[in-house]
Amino acid sequence: MPPRPTYTGRMETLLPSDTTVVRRIVAEHKGRPGPLLEVLHAIQAAMGFIPAGAVPVVAEELNLSRAEVHGVVTFYHYFRTARPGAHTVSLCQAEACQSMGAEELAAHARQRLGIDFHETTADGKFSLEPVYCLGNCACSPAAMIDGELHGRLTADAFDALIRETAST
Ligand code: FES
């Protein structure tokens, strides 16, 4: 697993339009108890990831320190800190899939794509993410590519899906 980025105190600046989006999201959740996680989920849903420049904006709006916000963003692997690839490949790593070869499939996927989990290929085409049960345990090992579920995946079937997805 690659190391998570550490807090350096330096933050990118958001575009004014992105700052508006982040401020609007914070305003929508501010009145709720413990809104930080909800705010971060909403930012990722809207923008695809949590830009570094969103951290100081969220911190200021929620009266938290930048380190606190950054700490939560980097603690949860679910949150992306870099723009995702055009296609997201999620491989199930939960128990039922593991018993049917999910680890071997993940090793193959890493090699095929040349990236680890939570990374994006250099050409920006694919991001690789682990997931923990897609509700498709009867057809293990399972994966989801751009929201479409696939089951009983072999290395060859995975390669075929990647070829097909890359051509879209
Ligand atoms: S454990 Fe993989 S789909 Fe349920």
PDB file of C-alpha atoms and ligand atoms in Angstrom:
ATOM      1  CA  MET A   1       0.000   0.000   0.000  1.00  0.00           C
ATOM      2  CA  PRO A   2       1.542   3.383  -0.931  1.00  0.00           C
ATOM      3  CA  PRO A   3       2.159   5.809   1.953  1.00  0.00           C
ATOM      4  CA  ARG A   4      -0.530   8.427   2.405  1.00  0.00           C
ATOM      5  CA  PRO A   5       0.605  12.019   1.816  1.00  0.00           C
ATOM      6  CA  THR A   6       1.684  13.860   4.955  1.00  0.00           C
ATOM      7  CA  TYR A   7       0.619  17.344   5.946  1.00  0.00           C
ATOM      8  CA  THR A   8       3.203  19.889   4.881  1.00  0.00           C
ATOM      9  CA  GLY A   9       1.372  23.111   5.658  1.00  0.00           C
ATOM     10  CA  ARG A  10       1.387  24.021   1.965  1.00  0.00           C
ATOM     11  CA  MET A  11      -1.969  24.026   0.247  1.00  0.00           C
ATOM     12  CA  GLU A  12      -2.850  24.556  -3.388  1.00  0.00           C
ATOM     13  CA  THR A  13      -5.280  27.329  -4.143  1.00  0.00           C
ATOM     14  CA  LEU A  14      -8.650  26.408  -5.587  1.00  0.00           C
ATOM     15  CA  LEU A  15     -10.126  28.055  -8.636  1.00  0.00           C
ATOM     16  CA  PRO A  16     -12.779  30.601  -7.591  1.00  0.00           C
ATOM     17  CA  SER A  17     -15.500  28.391  -9.099  1.00  0.00           C
ATOM     18  CA  ASP A  18     -14.300  25.387  -7.064  1.00  0.00           C
ATOM     19  CA  THR A  19     -14.096  27.521  -3.926  1.00  0.00           C
ATOM     20  CA  THR A  20     -17.734  28.453  -4.494  1.00  0.00           C
ATOM     21  CA  VAL A  21     -18.662  24.765  -4.779  1.00  0.00           C
ATOM     22  CA  VAL A  22     -16.812  23.907  -1.551  1.00  0.00           C
ATOM     23  CA  ARG A  23     -18.336  26.843   0.355  1.00  0.00           C
ATOM     24  CA  ARG A  24     -21.817  25.886  -0.845  1.00  0.00           C
ATOM     25  CA  ILE A  25     -21.324  22.273   0.272  1.00  0.00           C
ATOM     26  CA  VAL A  26     -20.074  23.358   3.694  1.00  0.00           C
ATOM     27  CA  ALA A  27     -23.022  25.746   4.073  1.00  0.00           C
ATOM     28  CA  GLU A  28     -25.435  22.880   3.308  1.00  0.00           C
ATOM     29  CA  HIS A  29     -23.976  20.663   6.058  1.00  0.00           C
ATOM     30  CA  LYS A  30     -22.740  23.173   8.612  1.00  0.00           C
ATOM     31  CA  GLY A  31     -25.756  23.020  10.924  1.00  0.00           C
ATOM     32  CA  ARG A  32     -25.533  19.264  11.447  1.00  0.00           C
ATOM     33  CA  PRO A  33     -23.596  17.627  14.287  1.00  0.00           C
ATOM     34  CA  GLY A  34     -20.027  16.638  13.315  1.00  0.00           C
ATOM     35  CA  PRO A  35     -20.391  17.763   9.696  1.00  0.00           C
ATOM     36  CA  LEU A  36     -16.787  17.226   8.557  1.00  0.00           C
ATOM     37  CA  LEU A  37     -17.186  13.705   7.147  1.00  0.00           C
ATOM     38  CA  GLU A  38     -20.433  14.582   5.381  1.00  0.00           C
ATOM     39  CA  VAL A  39     -18.783  17.664   3.891  1.00  0.00           C
ATOM     40  CA  LEU A  40     -15.810  15.646   2.637  1.00  0.00           C
ATOM     41  CA  HIS A  41     -18.077  12.972   1.113  1.00  0.00           C
ATOM     42  CA  ALA A  42     -20.094  15.676  -0.635  1.00  0.00           C
ATOM     43  CA  ILE A  43     -16.962  17.379  -1.986  1.00  0.00           C
ATOM     44  CA  GLN A  44     -15.679  14.075  -3.370  1.00  0.00           C
ATOM     45  CA  ALA A  45     -19.085  13.317  -4.895  1.00  0.00           C
ATOM     46  CA  ALA A  46     -19.128  16.740  -6.577  1.00  0.00           C
ATOM     47  CA  MET A  47     -15.493  16.976  -7.670  1.00  0.00           C
ATOM     48  CA  GLY A  48     -14.294  13.370  -7.834  1.00  0.00           C
ATOM     49  CA  PHE A  49     -11.641  13.935  -5.155  1.00  0.00           C
ATOM     50  CA  ILE A  50     -10.702  16.269  -2.302  1.00  0.00           C
ATOM     51  CA  PRO A  51      -8.379  18.885  -3.785  1.00  0.00           C
ATOM     52  CA  ALA A  52      -5.652  20.070  -1.404  1.00  0.00           C
ATOM     53  CA  GLY A  53      -6.985  23.583  -1.865  1.00  0.00           C
ATOM     54  CA  ALA A  54     -10.329  22.541  -0.378  1.00  0.00           C
ATOM     55  CA  VAL A  55      -8.728  21.784   2.979  1.00  0.00           C
ATOM     56  CA  PRO A  56      -8.144  25.387   4.131  1.00  0.00           C
ATOM     57  CA  VAL A  57     -11.596  26.417   2.897  1.00  0.00           C
ATOM     58  CA  VAL A  58     -13.306  23.611   4.827  1.00  0.00           C
ATOM     59  CA  ALA A  59     -11.143  24.317   7.887  1.00  0.00           C
ATOM     60  CA  GLU A  60     -12.024  27.994   7.875  1.00  0.00           C
ATOM     61  CA  GLU A  61     -15.736  27.388   7.333  1.00  0.00           C
ATOM     62  CA  LEU A  62     -15.989  24.727  10.053  1.00  0.00           C
ATOM     63  CA  ASN A  63     -13.664  26.497  12.474  1.00  0.00           C
ATOM     64  CA  LEU A  64     -11.171  23.638  12.483  1.00  0.00           C
ATOM     65  CA  SER A  65      -7.419  23.610  11.914  1.00  0.00           C
ATOM     66  CA  ARG A  66      -6.090  22.691   8.481  1.00  0.00           C
ATOM     67  CA  ALA A  67      -4.194  19.809  10.091  1.00  0.00           C
ATOM     68  CA  GLU A  68      -7.433  18.424  11.549  1.00  0.00           C
ATOM     69  CA  VAL A  69      -9.180  18.449   8.180  1.00  0.00           C
ATOM     70  CA  HIS A  70      -6.144  17.083   6.363  1.00  0.00           C
ATOM     71  CA  GLY A  71      -5.812  14.363   9.023  1.00  0.00           C
ATOM     72  CA  VAL A  72      -9.340  13.123   8.346  1.00  0.00           C
ATOM     73  CA  VAL A  73      -8.881  13.269   4.557  1.00  0.00           C
ATOM     74  CA  THR A  74      -5.720  11.173   4.713  1.00  0.00           C
ATOM     75  CA  PHE A  75      -6.968   8.784   7.443  1.00  0.00           C
ATOM     76  CA  TYR A  76      -9.781   7.382   5.325  1.00  0.00           C
ATOM     77  CA  HIS A  77      -8.538   5.675   2.180  1.00  0.00           C
ATOM     78  CA  TYR A  78     -11.963   6.205   0.665  1.00  0.00           C
ATOM     79  CA  PHE A  79     -11.090   9.871   0.150  1.00  0.00           C
ATOM     80  CA  ARG A  80      -9.078  10.564  -2.970  1.00  0.00           C
ATOM     81  CA  THR A  81      -6.492  13.330  -2.796  1.00  0.00           C
ATOM     82  CA  ALA A  82      -5.774  13.305  -6.530  1.00  0.00           C
ATOM     83  CA  ARG A  83      -8.038  13.608  -9.522  1.00  0.00           C
ATOM     84  CA  PRO A  84      -9.363  10.122 -10.427  1.00  0.00           C
ATOM     85  CA  GLY A  85      -8.757   8.468 -13.782  1.00  0.00           C
ATOM     86  CA  ALA A  86     -11.355   8.474 -16.526  1.00  0.00           C
ATOM     87  CA  HIS A  87     -12.334   4.927 -15.473  1.00  0.00           C
ATOM     88  CA  THR A  88     -12.512   3.538 -11.951  1.00  0.00           C
ATOM     89  CA  VAL A  89     -11.745  -0.134 -11.418  1.00  0.00           C
ATOM     90  CA  SER A  90     -12.845  -1.345  -7.976  1.00  0.00           C
ATOM     91  CA  LEU A  91     -11.728  -4.811  -6.946  1.00  0.00           C
ATOM     92  CA  CYS A  92     -13.484  -6.572  -4.088  1.00  0.00           C
ATOM     93  CA  GLN A  93     -11.035  -7.572  -1.371  1.00  0.00           C
ATOM     94  CA  ALA A  94     -13.535  -8.886   1.167  1.00  0.00           C
ATOM     95  CA  GLU A  95     -13.615 -12.401   2.555  1.00  0.00           C
ATOM     96  CA  ALA A  96     -15.791 -14.287   0.059  1.00  0.00           C
ATOM     97  CA  CYS A  97     -13.858 -12.869  -2.884  1.00  0.00           C
ATOM     98  CA  GLN A  98     -10.537 -13.517  -1.144  1.00  0.00           C
ATOM     99  CA  SER A  99     -11.449 -17.174  -0.813  1.00  0.00           C
ATOM    100  CA  MET A 100     -11.968 -17.261  -4.586  1.00  0.00           C
ATOM    101  CA  GLY A 101      -8.701 -15.624  -5.620  1.00  0.00           C
ATOM    102  CA  ALA A 102      -9.252 -11.883  -5.153  1.00  0.00           C
ATOM    103  CA  GLU A 103      -5.683 -11.333  -3.955  1.00  0.00           C
ATOM    104  CA  GLU A 104      -4.224 -13.015  -7.023  1.00  0.00           C
ATOM    105  CA  LEU A 105      -6.580 -11.014  -9.230  1.00  0.00           C
ATOM    106  CA  ALA A 106      -5.510  -7.801  -7.473  1.00  0.00           C
ATOM    107  CA  ALA A 107      -1.844  -8.673  -8.035  1.00  0.00           C
ATOM    108  CA  HIS A 108      -2.620  -9.250 -11.713  1.00  0.00           C
ATOM    109  CA  ALA A 109      -4.558  -5.964 -11.946  1.00  0.00           C
ATOM    110  CA  ARG A 110      -1.696  -4.031 -10.342  1.00  0.00           C
ATOM    111  CA  GLN A 111       0.742  -5.497 -12.820  1.00  0.00           C
ATOM    112  CA  ARG A 112      -1.583  -5.062 -15.823  1.00  0.00           C
ATOM    113  CA  LEU A 113      -2.304  -1.411 -15.005  1.00  0.00           C
ATOM    114  CA  GLY A 114       1.128  -0.641 -13.552  1.00  0.00           C
ATOM    115  CA  ILE A 115      -0.342   0.993 -10.457  1.00  0.00           C
ATOM    116  CA  ASP A 116      -1.195   0.117  -6.871  1.00  0.00           C
ATOM    117  CA  PHE A 117      -4.518   0.580  -5.119  1.00  0.00           C
ATOM    118  CA  HIS A 118      -5.451   4.269  -4.718  1.00  0.00           C
ATOM    119  CA  GLU A 119      -3.373   5.222  -7.737  1.00  0.00           C
ATOM    120  CA  THR A 120      -4.122   6.401 -11.272  1.00  0.00           C
ATOM    121  CA  THR A 121      -2.308   5.362 -14.432  1.00  0.00           C
ATOM    122  CA  ALA A 122       0.078   7.949 -15.883  1.00  0.00           C
ATOM    123  CA  ASP A 123      -2.208   8.449 -18.895  1.00  0.00           C
ATOM    124  CA  GLY A 124      -5.099   9.284 -16.562  1.00  0.00           C
ATOM    125  CA  LYS A 125      -7.251   6.451 -17.896  1.00  0.00           C
ATOM    126  CA  PHE A 126      -7.645   4.123 -14.898  1.00  0.00           C
ATOM    127  CA  SER A 127      -7.823   4.417 -11.136  1.00  0.00           C
ATOM    128  CA  LEU A 128      -7.611   1.241  -9.067  1.00  0.00           C
ATOM    129  CA  GLU A 129      -9.501   1.005  -5.781  1.00  0.00           C
ATOM    130  CA  PRO A 130     -10.194  -1.768  -3.282  1.00  0.00           C
ATOM    131  CA  VAL A 131     -13.786  -2.283  -2.146  1.00  0.00           C
ATOM    132  CA  TYR A 132     -15.107  -4.501   0.593  1.00  0.00           C
ATOM    133  CA  CYS A 133     -18.065  -6.495  -0.711  1.00  0.00           C
ATOM    134  CA  LEU A 134     -20.053  -5.510  -3.753  1.00  0.00           C
ATOM    135  CA  GLY A 135     -22.953  -7.764  -2.786  1.00  0.00           C
ATOM    136  CA  ASN A 136     -21.889 -10.155  -5.524  1.00  0.00           C
ATOM    137  CA  CYS A 137     -20.298 -12.798  -3.283  1.00  0.00           C
ATOM    138  CA  ALA A 138     -21.975 -15.690  -5.142  1.00  0.00           C
ATOM    139  CA  CYS A 139     -19.989 -14.672  -8.226  1.00  0.00           C
ATOM    140  CA  SER A 140     -16.599 -14.109  -6.568  1.00  0.00           C
ATOM    141  CA  PRO A 141     -14.143 -12.699  -7.287  1.00  0.00           C
ATOM    142  CA  ALA A 142     -16.068  -9.565  -8.108  1.00  0.00           C
ATOM    143  CA  ALA A 143     -15.180  -6.140  -9.450  1.00  0.00           C
ATOM    144  CA  MET A 144     -16.913  -2.968 -10.494  1.00  0.00           C
ATOM    145  CA  ILE A 145     -15.766  -0.919 -13.460  1.00  0.00           C
ATOM    146  CA  ASP A 146     -17.387   2.491 -13.841  1.00  0.00           C
ATOM    147  CA  GLY A 147     -20.339   1.312 -11.782  1.00  0.00           C
ATOM    148  CA  GLU A 148     -20.871  -1.920 -13.716  1.00  0.00           C
ATOM    149  CA  LEU A 149     -20.632  -5.136 -11.751  1.00  0.00           C
ATOM    150  CA  HIS A 150     -18.552  -8.092 -12.960  1.00  0.00           C
ATOM    151  CA  GLY A 151     -18.226 -11.538 -11.401  1.00  0.00           C
ATOM    152  CA  ARG A 152     -16.207 -14.751 -11.553  1.00  0.00           C
ATOM    153  CA  LEU A 153     -13.311 -12.729 -12.904  1.00  0.00           C
ATOM    154  CA  THR A 154     -10.195 -14.406 -14.168  1.00  0.00           C
ATOM    155  CA  ALA A 155      -7.010 -12.627 -15.203  1.00  0.00           C
ATOM    156  CA  ASP A 156      -7.957 -13.062 -18.862  1.00  0.00           C
ATOM    157  CA  ALA A 157     -11.483 -11.744 -18.296  1.00  0.00           C
ATOM    158  CA  PHE A 158     -10.025  -8.776 -16.421  1.00  0.00           C
ATOM    159  CA  ASP A 159      -7.661  -7.981 -19.291  1.00  0.00           C
ATOM    160  CA  ALA A 160     -10.521  -8.194 -21.777  1.00  0.00           C
ATOM    161  CA  LEU A 161     -12.592  -5.768 -19.696  1.00  0.00           C
ATOM    162  CA  ILE A 162      -9.673  -3.348 -19.450  1.00  0.00           C
ATOM    163  CA  ARG A 163      -9.122  -3.481 -23.215  1.00  0.00           C
ATOM    164  CA  GLU A 164     -12.812  -2.909 -23.824  1.00  0.00           C
ATOM    165  CA  THR A 165     -13.014  -0.064 -21.300  1.00  0.00           C
ATOM    166  CA  ALA A 166      -9.858   1.617 -22.623  1.00  0.00           C
ATOM    167  CA  SER A 167     -11.378   1.755 -26.091  1.00  0.00           C
ATOM    168  CA  THR A 168     -14.487   3.632 -24.911  1.00  0.00           C
TER     169      THR A 168
HETATM  170  S1  FES B   1     -17.096 -10.439  -0.750  1.00  0.00           S
HETATM  171 FE1  FES B   1     -16.742  -9.726  -2.759  1.00  0.00          FE
HETATM  172  S2  FES B   1     -18.728  -9.282  -3.480  1.00  0.00           S
HETATM  173 FE2  FES B   1     -19.062  -9.886  -1.435  1.00  0.00          FE
END
